[in-house]
Amino acid sequence: MGYIKVLAFLALVALAKGQKNAVSHYYGEHNTSVIRNDDYVDAHRRQYAGNIWFYDFQINQFKEAYLERVNSLEYQKDALLYELVRVDEHLYPITLLSDFSKSCVQKYQPLIPQMSWAKSEVDRCISAASAQANNLISAMSSTNRTLQSHYATAFEREINTCKNKFNVTTSNYTMCVANAVAISNTYTLNNQNQFSNQMQAAKNSADVLVKTEQECTFGIYNTTLSRISEANTRIDGCLNGMDDCTNCKGHYCEETYLWPASHINPNNATMNNPWYGRNVTTGCLMLNIF
Ligand SMILES: *[C@@H]1O[C@H](CO)[C@@H](O)[C@H](O)[C@H]1NC(C)=O
Ligand SMILES: *[C@@H]1O[C@H](CO)[C@@H](O)[C@H](O)[C@H]1NC(C)=O
Ligand SMILES: *[C@@H]1O[C@H](CO)[C@@H](O)[C@H](O)[C@H]1NC(C)=O
Ligand SMILES: *[C@@H]1O[C@H](CO)[C@@H](O)[C@H](O)[C@H]1NC(C)=O
Ligand SMILES: *[C@@H]1O[C@H](CO)[C@@H](O)[C@H](O)[C@H]1NC(C)=O
Ligand SMILES: *[C@@H]1O[C@H](CO)[C@@H](O)[C@H](O)[C@H]1NC(C)=O
Ligand SMILES: *[C@@H]1O[C@H](CO)[C@@H](O)[C@H](O)[C@H]1NC(C)=O
């Protein structure tokens, strides 16, 4: 649809150019008709409308493309929420094994972010970026307005001045109109240069905003996955009896010695040695008596 419109617009520009040649051809012959002058002005009005249409088209295309990039991170959110579902599915059966395993899971599961948290944080990253869409196009929209207003007021005023000043059947009128068109065309060219500079700047800003958005969602991703990993590690440690200790809060030994209670005999001077074969320089050894 948009593509067809662009072609139509280009055809219109070609038509307007043809009209201009036709008019210059009639200069000085004192044979320019009112009809031809009106056609000439109308052709330019159509071209001007086409310029505005093309601005509108480019601005909307740009905004749509930006929002599409911004919203593409929705898929990352889904992937992240899926990770959290998977963790739940992994931990739930462990809670069923025993009261002990259940207590280990309950102790460390709160480290894992809630789905609602992950969702709202990622949504925050996305909406921060999408909220910038109107700021990105504001300079271009203003340039669009300025040009439209030039066509609607300055250009039309010039044409009316020509009509009031000269008999429309004279070449003076034709010259006057041609001059008004030339002034508007110069104005258009400058305005278009300004517009393309603004478009370039908007594209650069969009890249920065999307990058910021990606870093924002990556932060949520990283935090979530790090916490899942930490919770898993701690739950595993707990299940292996590593923190089966109520009075030693703040103490945690990497090394654990599993010692069946049945093997302990306070009257046996030659009982098993937990340090046997171990690097005695480690700071701490935990005895897990079961
Ligand atoms: C205007 O020009 C056309 C063709 O160039 C010619 O046929 C016609 O007679 C001219 N009319 C006048 C009023 O000069
Ligand atoms: C550009 O200007 C035209 C005419 O005023 C307006 O209809 C259109 O909505 C404008 N487009 C944008 C994106 O501002
Ligand atoms: C305009 O010019 C035509 C012929 O050149 C003449 O008949 C007519 O009276 C003029 N009109 C005015 C308002 O001067
Ligand atoms: C129209 O142009 C001629 C020269 O082409 C000039 O002599 C004449 O004064 C002009 N008429 C008006 C009303 O400006
Ligand atoms: C990821 O998260 C961990 C733990 O919160 C943090 O130490 C690390 O610096 C983060 N990495 C990046 C690249 O943000
Ligand atoms: C003491 O313990 C060791 C190792 O478990 C065992 O071989 C030995 O028979 C025990 N001695 C006595 C007196 O129970
Ligand atoms: C004990 O472990 C430390 C660190 O892992 C190492 O530097 C040291 O050489 C080890 N000592 C012995 C006796 O194995």
mmCIF file of C-alpha atoms and ligand atoms in Angstrom:
data_model
loop_
_atom_site.group_PDB
_atom_site.id
_atom_site.type_symbol
_atom_site.label_atom_id
_atom_site.label_comp_id
_atom_site.label_asym_id
_atom_site.label_seq_id
_atom_site.Cartn_x
_atom_site.Cartn_y
_atom_site.Cartn_z
ATOM 1 C CA MET A 1 0.000 0.000 0.000
ATOM 2 C CA GLY A 2 2.729 2.433 1.079
ATOM 3 C CA TYR A 3 4.855 1.337 -1.837
ATOM 4 C CA ILE A 4 2.136 2.082 -4.359
ATOM 5 C CA LYS A 5 1.709 5.493 -2.814
ATOM 6 C CA VAL A 6 5.414 6.205 -3.194
ATOM 7 C CA LEU A 7 5.220 5.320 -6.877
ATOM 8 C CA ALA A 8 2.174 7.526 -7.275
ATOM 9 C CA PHE A 9 4.039 10.309 -5.552
ATOM 10 C CA LEU A 10 7.038 9.936 -7.854
ATOM 11 C CA ALA A 11 4.707 10.001 -10.859
ATOM 12 C CA LEU A 12 3.256 13.231 -9.507
ATOM 13 C CA VAL A 13 6.704 14.799 -9.197
ATOM 14 C CA ALA A 14 7.416 13.843 -12.812
ATOM 15 C CA LEU A 15 4.120 15.430 -13.873
ATOM 16 C CA ALA A 16 4.920 18.633 -11.988
ATOM 17 C CA LYS A 17 8.319 18.826 -13.683
ATOM 18 C CA GLY A 18 6.684 18.412 -17.069
ATOM 19 C CA GLN A 19 4.278 21.229 -16.274
ATOM 20 C CA LYS A 20 7.132 23.499 -15.322
ATOM 21 C CA ASN A 21 8.825 22.935 -18.684
ATOM 22 C CA ALA A 22 5.558 23.574 -20.477
ATOM 23 C CA VAL A 23 5.226 26.921 -18.721
ATOM 24 C CA SER A 24 8.770 28.116 -19.359
ATOM 25 C CA HIS A 25 8.170 27.204 -22.988
ATOM 26 C CA TYR A 26 5.294 29.676 -23.101
ATOM 27 C CA TYR A 27 7.223 32.506 -21.482
ATOM 28 C CA GLY A 28 7.254 35.751 -23.411
ATOM 29 C CA GLU A 29 4.847 34.607 -26.088
ATOM 30 C CA HIS A 30 2.049 36.692 -24.560
ATOM 31 C CA ASN A 31 -0.064 33.641 -25.171
ATOM 32 C CA THR A 32 -0.310 32.044 -21.759
ATOM 33 C CA SER A 33 -3.784 31.054 -20.883
ATOM 34 C CA VAL A 34 -5.366 31.355 -17.481
ATOM 35 C CA ILE A 35 -6.097 27.647 -17.687
ATOM 36 C CA ARG A 36 -2.437 26.821 -18.198
ATOM 37 C CA ASN A 37 -1.332 29.027 -15.300
ATOM 38 C CA ASP A 38 -3.891 27.436 -13.043
ATOM 39 C CA ASP A 39 -2.754 23.977 -14.132
ATOM 40 C CA TYR A 40 0.774 24.982 -13.357
ATOM 41 C CA VAL A 41 -0.092 26.192 -9.868
ATOM 42 C CA ASP A 42 -2.302 23.168 -9.264
ATOM 43 C CA ALA A 43 0.443 20.789 -10.338
ATOM 44 C CA HIS A 44 2.691 22.383 -7.752
ATOM 45 C CA ARG A 45 0.007 22.217 -5.121
ATOM 46 C CA ARG A 46 -0.222 18.479 -5.814
ATOM 47 C CA GLN A 47 3.529 18.137 -5.612
ATOM 48 C CA TYR A 48 3.526 20.048 -2.344
ATOM 49 C CA ALA A 49 0.774 17.836 -0.962
ATOM 50 C CA GLY A 50 2.941 14.922 -2.116
ATOM 51 C CA ASN A 51 5.926 16.324 -0.187
ATOM 52 C CA ILE A 52 3.828 16.520 2.955
ATOM 53 C CA TRP A 53 2.417 13.063 2.344
ATOM 54 C CA PHE A 54 5.949 11.702 1.945
ATOM 55 C CA TYR A 55 7.056 13.354 5.198
ATOM 56 C CA ASP A 56 4.091 11.840 6.968
ATOM 57 C CA PHE A 57 4.886 8.462 5.402
ATOM 58 C CA GLN A 58 8.550 8.565 6.450
ATOM 59 C CA ILE A 59 7.763 9.724 9.974
ATOM 60 C CA ASN A 60 5.174 7.000 10.463
ATOM 61 C CA GLN A 61 7.431 4.347 8.933
ATOM 62 C CA PHE A 62 10.237 5.390 11.233
ATOM 63 C CA LYS A 63 8.027 5.347 14.308
ATOM 64 C CA GLU A 64 6.554 1.961 13.422
ATOM 65 C CA ALA A 65 9.984 0.448 12.803
ATOM 66 C CA TYR A 66 11.256 1.850 16.102
ATOM 67 C CA LEU A 67 8.318 0.469 18.073
ATOM 68 C CA GLU A 68 8.738 -2.874 16.354
ATOM 69 C CA ARG A 69 12.377 -3.044 17.467
ATOM 70 C CA VAL A 70 11.417 -1.962 20.977
ATOM 71 C CA ASN A 71 8.621 -4.520 21.273
ATOM 72 C CA SER A 72 10.725 -7.352 19.870
ATOM 73 C CA LEU A 73 12.205 -7.667 23.374
ATOM 74 C CA GLU A 74 8.820 -9.033 24.457
ATOM 75 C CA TYR A 75 10.118 -12.395 23.254
ATOM 76 C CA GLN A 76 12.991 -12.161 25.729
ATOM 77 C CA LYS A 77 10.484 -11.577 28.470
ATOM 78 C CA ASP A 78 8.611 -14.734 27.506
ATOM 79 C CA ALA A 79 11.864 -16.701 27.526
ATOM 80 C CA LEU A 80 12.711 -15.384 30.963
ATOM 81 C CA LEU A 81 9.296 -16.228 32.384
ATOM 82 C CA TYR A 82 9.687 -19.693 30.901
ATOM 83 C CA GLU A 83 12.969 -20.106 32.833
ATOM 84 C CA LEU A 84 11.139 -19.290 36.048
ATOM 85 C CA VAL A 85 8.409 -21.807 35.267
ATOM 86 C CA ARG A 86 11.079 -24.434 34.645
ATOM 87 C CA VAL A 87 12.739 -23.740 37.993
ATOM 88 C CA ASP A 88 9.401 -24.132 39.728
ATOM 89 C CA GLU A 89 8.863 -27.414 37.936
ATOM 90 C CA HIS A 90 12.304 -28.566 39.029
ATOM 91 C CA LEU A 91 11.905 -27.570 42.676
ATOM 92 C CA TYR A 92 8.353 -28.726 43.273
ATOM 93 C CA PRO A 93 9.131 -32.493 43.220
ATOM 94 C CA ILE A 94 11.987 -31.899 45.685
ATOM 95 C CA THR A 95 9.527 -30.433 48.201
ATOM 96 C CA LEU A 96 7.614 -33.717 48.019
ATOM 97 C CA LEU A 97 10.599 -35.919 48.885
ATOM 98 C CA SER A 98 10.701 -35.211 52.602
ATOM 99 C CA ASP A 99 10.109 -32.511 55.176
ATOM 100 C CA PHE A 100 13.862 -31.972 55.178
ATOM 101 C CA SER A 101 14.108 -31.421 51.420
ATOM 102 C CA LYS A 102 10.998 -29.266 51.586
ATOM 103 C CA SER A 103 12.609 -27.062 54.242
ATOM 104 C CA CYS A 104 15.733 -26.675 52.081
ATOM 105 C CA VAL A 105 13.640 -25.538 49.115
ATOM 106 C CA GLN A 106 11.538 -23.201 51.251
ATOM 107 C CA LYS A 107 14.647 -21.685 52.763
ATOM 108 C CA TYR A 108 16.230 -20.644 49.465
ATOM 109 C CA GLN A 109 13.364 -20.387 47.016
ATOM 110 C CA PRO A 110 12.729 -16.748 48.039
ATOM 111 C CA LEU A 111 16.090 -15.896 46.419
ATOM 112 C CA ILE A 112 14.458 -16.599 43.064
ATOM 113 C CA PRO A 113 12.654 -13.561 41.682
ATOM 114 C CA GLN A 114 8.898 -13.765 41.362
ATOM 115 C CA MET A 115 7.479 -14.022 37.866
ATOM 116 C CA SER A 116 5.447 -10.875 38.476
ATOM 117 C CA TRP A 117 8.661 -9.019 39.362
ATOM 118 C CA ALA A 118 10.537 -10.211 36.270
ATOM 119 C CA LYS A 119 7.562 -9.378 34.082
ATOM 120 C CA SER A 120 7.036 -5.887 35.445
ATOM 121 C CA GLU A 121 10.773 -5.073 35.367
ATOM 122 C CA VAL A 122 11.101 -6.100 31.713
ATOM 123 C CA ASP A 123 7.876 -4.236 30.934
ATOM 124 C CA ARG A 124 9.428 -1.187 32.547
ATOM 125 C CA CYS A 125 12.471 -1.430 30.242
ATOM 126 C CA ILE A 126 10.209 -1.788 27.219
ATOM 127 C CA SER A 127 7.825 1.009 28.091
ATOM 128 C CA ALA A 128 10.691 3.377 28.929
ATOM 129 C CA ALA A 129 11.899 2.882 25.352
ATOM 130 C CA SER A 130 8.491 3.039 23.683
ATOM 131 C CA ALA A 131 7.622 6.209 25.597
ATOM 132 C CA GLN A 132 10.421 7.902 23.643
ATOM 133 C CA ALA A 133 8.777 7.262 20.260
ATOM 134 C CA ASN A 134 7.005 10.638 20.146
ATOM 135 C CA ASN A 135 10.098 12.527 21.287
ATOM 136 C CA LEU A 136 12.085 10.892 18.500
ATOM 137 C CA ILE A 137 9.734 12.182 15.811
ATOM 138 C CA SER A 138 8.929 15.570 17.335
ATOM 139 C CA ALA A 139 11.566 17.538 15.391
ATOM 140 C CA MET A 140 10.520 15.917 12.112
ATOM 141 C CA SER A 141 6.848 16.475 12.865
ATOM 142 C CA SER A 142 7.566 20.117 13.523
ATOM 143 C CA THR A 143 9.422 20.400 10.200
ATOM 144 C CA ASN A 144 6.440 18.723 8.551
ATOM 145 C CA ARG A 145 4.154 21.327 10.144
ATOM 146 C CA THR A 146 6.403 24.202 9.115
ATOM 147 C CA LEU A 147 6.427 23.128 5.479
ATOM 148 C CA GLN A 148 2.699 22.478 5.417
ATOM 149 C CA SER A 149 2.136 25.912 6.896
ATOM 150 C CA HIS A 150 4.460 27.481 4.309
ATOM 151 C CA TYR A 151 2.456 25.912 1.502
ATOM 152 C CA ALA A 152 -0.896 26.805 3.043
ATOM 153 C CA THR A 153 -0.072 30.421 3.903
ATOM 154 C CA ALA A 154 3.107 31.903 2.369
ATOM 155 C CA PHE A 155 2.768 30.187 -1.003
ATOM 156 C CA GLU A 156 -0.971 30.791 -1.371
ATOM 157 C CA ARG A 157 -0.496 34.410 -0.312
ATOM 158 C CA GLU A 158 2.118 34.898 -3.061
ATOM 159 C CA ILE A 159 -0.207 33.402 -5.653
ATOM 160 C CA ASN A 160 -3.022 35.698 -4.542
ATOM 161 C CA THR A 161 -0.686 38.682 -4.670
ATOM 162 C CA CYS A 162 0.132 37.778 -8.281
ATOM 163 C CA LYS A 163 -3.580 37.586 -9.054
ATOM 164 C CA ASN A 164 -4.261 40.966 -7.465
ATOM 165 C CA LYS A 165 -1.255 42.655 -9.002
ATOM 166 C CA PHE A 166 -1.446 41.412 -12.589
ATOM 167 C CA ASN A 167 -4.019 40.664 -15.200
ATOM 168 C CA VAL A 168 -4.034 36.854 -15.234
ATOM 169 C CA THR A 169 -3.780 36.804 -19.036
ATOM 170 C CA THR A 170 -0.452 38.616 -19.025
ATOM 171 C CA SER A 171 3.035 37.157 -18.943
ATOM 172 C CA ASN A 172 3.694 39.383 -15.912
ATOM 173 C CA TYR A 173 1.284 37.151 -14.051
ATOM 174 C CA THR A 174 3.019 34.040 -15.330
ATOM 175 C CA MET A 175 6.378 35.388 -14.226
ATOM 176 C CA CYS A 176 4.971 36.311 -10.867
ATOM 177 C CA VAL A 177 3.563 32.828 -10.348
ATOM 178 C CA ALA A 178 6.782 31.194 -11.557
ATOM 179 C CA ASN A 179 8.682 33.333 -9.094
ATOM 180 C CA ALA A 180 6.370 32.340 -6.234
ATOM 181 C CA VAL A 181 6.906 28.692 -7.166
ATOM 182 C CA ALA A 182 10.669 29.146 -7.324
ATOM 183 C CA ILE A 183 10.682 30.682 -3.845
ATOM 184 C CA SER A 184 8.573 27.819 -2.480
ATOM 185 C CA ASN A 185 10.794 25.254 -4.158
ATOM 186 C CA THR A 186 13.889 26.744 -2.546
ATOM 187 C CA TYR A 187 12.085 26.775 0.773
ATOM 188 C CA THR A 188 11.093 23.131 0.224
ATOM 189 C CA LEU A 189 14.665 22.110 -0.574
ATOM 190 C CA ASN A 190 16.038 23.683 2.603
ATOM 191 C CA ASN A 191 13.218 22.172 4.606
ATOM 192 C CA GLN A 192 13.939 18.737 3.120
ATOM 193 C CA ASN A 193 17.628 19.030 4.012
ATOM 194 C CA GLN A 194 16.637 19.887 7.540
ATOM 195 C CA PHE A 195 14.229 16.960 7.582
ATOM 196 C CA SER A 196 16.828 14.439 6.446
ATOM 197 C CA ASN A 197 19.289 15.709 9.072
ATOM 198 C CA GLN A 198 16.594 15.287 11.690
ATOM 199 C CA MET A 199 15.805 11.797 10.391
ATOM 200 C CA GLN A 200 19.475 10.844 10.673
ATOM 201 C CA ALA A 201 19.651 12.200 14.217
ATOM 202 C CA ALA A 202 16.438 10.365 15.124
ATOM 203 C CA LYS A 203 17.874 7.101 13.773
ATOM 204 C CA ASN A 204 21.006 7.542 15.857
ATOM 205 C CA SER A 205 18.962 8.310 18.977
ATOM 206 C CA ALA A 206 16.775 5.285 18.279
ATOM 207 C CA ASP A 207 19.856 3.049 18.175
ATOM 208 C CA VAL A 208 21.003 4.405 21.521
ATOM 209 C CA LEU A 209 17.557 3.964 23.061
ATOM 210 C CA VAL A 210 17.253 0.375 21.825
ATOM 211 C CA LYS A 211 20.722 -0.390 23.184
ATOM 212 C CA THR A 212 19.745 1.083 26.551
ATOM 213 C CA GLU A 213 16.597 -1.006 26.498
ATOM 214 C CA GLN A 214 18.604 -4.142 25.728
ATOM 215 C CA GLU A 215 20.980 -3.416 28.605
ATOM 216 C CA CYS A 216 17.991 -2.859 30.849
ATOM 217 C CA THR A 217 16.390 -6.210 29.984
ATOM 218 C CA PHE A 218 19.773 -7.918 30.097
ATOM 219 C CA GLY A 219 20.178 -6.662 33.670
ATOM 220 C CA ILE A 220 16.859 -8.262 34.638
ATOM 221 C CA TYR A 221 17.862 -11.430 32.825
ATOM 222 C CA ASN A 222 21.230 -11.543 34.521
ATOM 223 C CA THR A 223 19.824 -10.854 37.963
ATOM 224 C CA THR A 224 17.124 -13.497 37.543
ATOM 225 C CA LEU A 225 19.450 -16.182 36.204
ATOM 226 C CA SER A 226 22.133 -15.398 38.815
ATOM 227 C CA ARG A 227 19.588 -15.687 41.602
ATOM 228 C CA ILE A 228 18.212 -18.944 40.201
ATOM 229 C CA SER A 229 21.726 -20.306 40.058
ATOM 230 C CA GLU A 230 22.503 -19.171 43.601
ATOM 231 C CA ALA A 231 19.258 -20.649 44.938
ATOM 232 C CA ASN A 232 19.947 -23.948 43.175
ATOM 233 C CA THR A 233 23.449 -24.102 44.589
ATOM 234 C CA ARG A 234 22.250 -23.352 48.093
ATOM 235 C CA ILE A 235 19.379 -25.803 47.885
ATOM 236 C CA ASP A 236 21.801 -28.473 46.678
ATOM 237 C CA GLY A 237 24.145 -27.631 49.546
ATOM 238 C CA CYS A 238 21.275 -27.788 51.998
ATOM 239 C CA LEU A 239 20.159 -31.142 50.645
ATOM 240 C CA ASN A 240 23.717 -32.388 51.122
ATOM 241 C CA GLY A 241 23.520 -31.346 54.752
ATOM 242 C CA MET A 242 25.903 -28.432 54.326
ATOM 243 C CA ASP A 243 23.792 -25.978 56.278
ATOM 244 C CA ASP A 244 22.189 -28.414 58.676
ATOM 245 C CA CYS A 245 23.303 -26.249 61.513
ATOM 246 C CA THR A 246 21.138 -23.932 63.589
ATOM 247 C CA ASN A 247 23.720 -22.196 65.794
ATOM 248 C CA CYS A 248 26.391 -21.479 63.251
ATOM 249 C CA LYS A 249 24.672 -18.709 61.338
ATOM 250 C CA GLY A 250 27.178 -16.892 59.198
ATOM 251 C CA HIS A 251 29.530 -19.895 59.184
ATOM 252 C CA TYR A 252 29.678 -22.023 56.167
ATOM 253 C CA CYS A 253 32.290 -24.685 55.334
ATOM 254 C CA GLU A 254 33.105 -25.713 51.819
ATOM 255 C CA GLU A 255 34.271 -29.042 53.242
ATOM 256 C CA THR A 256 31.790 -31.448 54.741
ATOM 257 C CA TYR A 257 32.515 -34.792 56.299
ATOM 258 C CA LEU A 258 29.612 -37.213 56.254
ATOM 259 C CA TRP A 259 29.715 -39.277 59.415
ATOM 260 C CA PRO A 260 27.150 -41.964 60.218
ATOM 261 C CA ALA A 261 26.201 -41.648 63.908
ATOM 262 C CA SER A 262 26.605 -45.427 64.250
ATOM 263 C CA HIS A 263 30.333 -45.102 63.527
ATOM 264 C CA ILE A 264 30.897 -42.767 66.430
ATOM 265 C CA ASN A 265 32.068 -44.297 69.626
ATOM 266 C CA PRO A 266 33.320 -41.929 72.334
ATOM 267 C CA ASN A 267 35.137 -44.857 73.978
ATOM 268 C CA ASN A 268 37.163 -45.717 70.855
ATOM 269 C CA ALA A 269 40.536 -43.945 70.831
ATOM 270 C CA THR A 270 41.331 -45.118 67.301
ATOM 271 C CA MET A 271 38.103 -44.119 65.625
ATOM 272 C CA ASN A 272 38.055 -42.867 61.980
ATOM 273 C CA ASN A 273 40.001 -39.664 61.443
ATOM 274 C CA PRO A 274 37.951 -37.062 59.459
ATOM 275 C CA TRP A 275 41.168 -35.234 58.531
ATOM 276 C CA TYR A 276 42.774 -38.317 57.107
ATOM 277 C CA GLY A 277 43.981 -37.558 53.532
ATOM 278 C CA ARG A 278 42.619 -34.048 53.709
ATOM 279 C CA ASN A 279 44.434 -30.737 53.194
ATOM 280 C CA VAL A 280 44.623 -29.671 56.831
ATOM 281 C CA THR A 281 45.283 -26.034 55.921
ATOM 282 C CA THR A 282 41.589 -25.406 54.975
ATOM 283 C CA GLY A 283 39.981 -23.103 57.503
ATOM 284 C CA CYS A 284 36.946 -25.150 58.350
ATOM 285 C CA LEU A 285 35.532 -28.654 58.240
ATOM 286 C CA MET A 286 31.904 -29.457 58.898
ATOM 287 C CA LEU A 287 30.890 -32.797 60.382
ATOM 288 C CA ASN A 288 27.545 -33.916 59.056
ATOM 289 C CA ILE A 289 26.480 -36.620 61.502
ATOM 290 C CA PHE A 290 23.482 -38.566 60.342
HETATM 291 C C1 LIG B 1 -1.576 30.978 -28.909
HETATM 292 O O1 LIG B 1 -0.648 30.026 -29.363
HETATM 293 C C2 LIG B 1 -1.222 28.999 -30.119
HETATM 294 C C3 LIG B 1 -0.170 27.966 -30.451
HETATM 295 O O2 LIG B 1 1.100 28.391 -30.069
HETATM 296 C C4 LIG B 1 -1.870 29.561 -31.363
HETATM 297 O O3 LIG B 1 -2.494 28.548 -32.108
HETATM 298 C C5 LIG B 1 -2.886 30.613 -30.976
HETATM 299 O O4 LIG B 1 -3.420 31.233 -32.128
HETATM 300 C C6 LIG B 1 -2.257 31.659 -30.074
HETATM 301 N N1 LIG B 1 -3.280 32.572 -29.610
HETATM 302 C C7 LIG B 1 -3.105 33.891 -29.514
HETATM 303 C C8 LIG B 1 -4.295 34.675 -28.982
HETATM 304 O O5 LIG B 1 -2.081 34.427 -29.825
HETATM 305 C C1 LIG B 2 2.360 16.171 8.579
HETATM 306 O O1 LIG B 2 1.557 17.252 8.237
HETATM 307 C C2 LIG B 2 0.278 16.909 7.723
HETATM 308 C C3 LIG B 2 -0.408 18.198 7.303
HETATM 309 O O2 LIG B 2 -0.473 19.106 8.360
HETATM 310 C C4 LIG B 2 -0.530 16.180 8.775
HETATM 311 O O3 LIG B 2 -1.757 15.760 8.249
HETATM 312 C C5 LIG B 2 0.259 14.960 9.202
HETATM 313 O O4 LIG B 2 -0.414 14.320 10.255
HETATM 314 C C6 LIG B 2 1.652 15.375 9.642
HETATM 315 N N1 LIG B 2 2.372 14.169 9.949
HETATM 316 C C7 LIG B 2 3.036 13.997 11.097
HETATM 317 C C8 LIG B 2 3.643 12.676 11.323
HETATM 318 O O5 LIG B 2 3.146 14.878 11.934
HETATM 319 C C1 LIG B 3 -6.914 41.725 -18.985
HETATM 320 O O1 LIG B 3 -6.409 41.644 -20.286
HETATM 321 C C2 LIG B 3 -7.373 41.373 -21.282
HETATM 322 C C3 LIG B 3 -6.690 41.219 -22.650
HETATM 323 O O2 LIG B 3 -5.309 41.261 -22.527
HETATM 324 C C4 LIG B 3 -8.361 42.528 -21.310
HETATM 325 O O3 LIG B 3 -9.356 42.282 -22.253
HETATM 326 C C5 LIG B 3 -8.955 42.719 -19.926
HETATM 327 O O4 LIG B 3 -9.791 43.839 -19.897
HETATM 328 C C6 LIG B 3 -7.898 42.851 -18.893
HETATM 329 N N1 LIG B 3 -8.486 42.883 -17.561
HETATM 330 C C7 LIG B 3 -8.099 43.700 -16.615
HETATM 331 C C8 LIG B 3 -8.833 43.603 -15.301
HETATM 332 O O5 LIG B 3 -7.204 44.515 -16.762
HETATM 333 C C1 LIG B 4 4.462 43.914 -17.235
HETATM 334 O O1 LIG B 4 5.751 43.665 -17.786
HETATM 335 C C2 LIG B 4 6.237 44.609 -18.672
HETATM 336 C C3 LIG B 4 7.554 44.111 -19.227
HETATM 337 O O2 LIG B 4 7.478 42.776 -19.582
HETATM 338 C C4 LIG B 4 6.350 45.917 -17.962
HETATM 339 O O3 LIG B 4 6.742 46.927 -18.903
HETATM 340 C C5 LIG B 4 5.046 46.316 -17.347
HETATM 341 O O4 LIG B 4 5.173 47.509 -16.585
HETATM 342 C C6 LIG B 4 4.514 45.225 -16.485
HETATM 343 N N1 LIG B 4 3.214 45.546 -15.943
HETATM 344 C C7 LIG B 4 2.992 45.672 -14.652
HETATM 345 C C8 LIG B 4 1.576 45.991 -14.291
HETATM 346 O O5 LIG B 4 3.865 45.559 -13.797
HETATM 347 C C1 LIG B 5 25.068 -10.227 36.616
HETATM 348 O O1 LIG B 5 24.567 -10.368 37.925
HETATM 349 C C2 LIG B 5 25.555 -10.681 38.892
HETATM 350 C C3 LIG B 5 24.861 -10.928 40.219
HETATM 351 O O2 LIG B 5 23.839 -10.025 40.443
HETATM 352 C C4 LIG B 5 26.562 -9.534 38.961
HETATM 353 O O3 LIG B 5 27.570 -9.838 39.896
HETATM 354 C C5 LIG B 5 27.174 -9.336 37.583
HETATM 355 O O4 LIG B 5 28.030 -8.216 37.605
HETATM 356 C C6 LIG B 5 26.094 -9.100 36.564
HETATM 357 N N1 LIG B 5 26.698 -9.056 35.256
HETATM 358 C C7 LIG B 5 26.406 -8.104 34.390
HETATM 359 C C8 LIG B 5 27.121 -8.169 33.089
HETATM 360 O O5 LIG B 5 25.599 -7.220 34.655
HETATM 361 C C1 LIG B 6 37.564 -48.372 66.748
HETATM 362 O O1 LIG B 6 37.179 -47.913 65.425
HETATM 363 C C2 LIG B 6 37.874 -48.507 64.339
HETATM 364 C C3 LIG B 6 37.416 -47.886 63.037
HETATM 365 O O2 LIG B 6 36.024 -47.800 62.943
HETATM 366 C C4 LIG B 6 37.631 -50.023 64.390
HETATM 367 O O3 LIG B 6 38.358 -50.606 63.327
HETATM 368 C C5 LIG B 6 38.031 -50.588 65.736
HETATM 369 O O4 LIG B 6 37.688 -51.934 65.824
HETATM 370 C C6 LIG B 6 37.351 -49.846 66.854
HETATM 371 N N1 LIG B 6 37.863 -50.288 68.156
HETATM 372 C C7 LIG B 6 37.068 -50.597 69.198
HETATM 373 C C8 LIG B 6 37.730 -51.011 70.455
HETATM 374 O O5 LIG B 6 35.830 -50.581 69.092
HETATM 375 C C1 LIG B 7 46.306 -27.257 50.461
HETATM 376 O O1 LIG B 7 45.456 -26.515 49.588
HETATM 377 C C2 LIG B 7 45.999 -25.278 49.197
HETATM 378 C C3 LIG B 7 44.957 -24.537 48.400
HETATM 379 O O2 LIG B 7 44.102 -25.375 47.706
HETATM 380 C C4 LIG B 7 47.291 -25.512 48.414
HETATM 381 O O3 LIG B 7 47.847 -24.266 48.030
HETATM 382 C C5 LIG B 7 48.256 -26.309 49.280
HETATM 383 O O4 LIG B 7 49.389 -26.633 48.518
HETATM 384 C C6 LIG B 7 47.609 -27.578 49.788
HETATM 385 N N1 LIG B 7 48.512 -28.222 50.728
HETATM 386 C C7 LIG B 7 48.677 -29.534 50.738
HETATM 387 C C8 LIG B 7 49.573 -30.033 51.795
HETATM 388 O O5 LIG B 7 48.109 -30.270 49.917
#
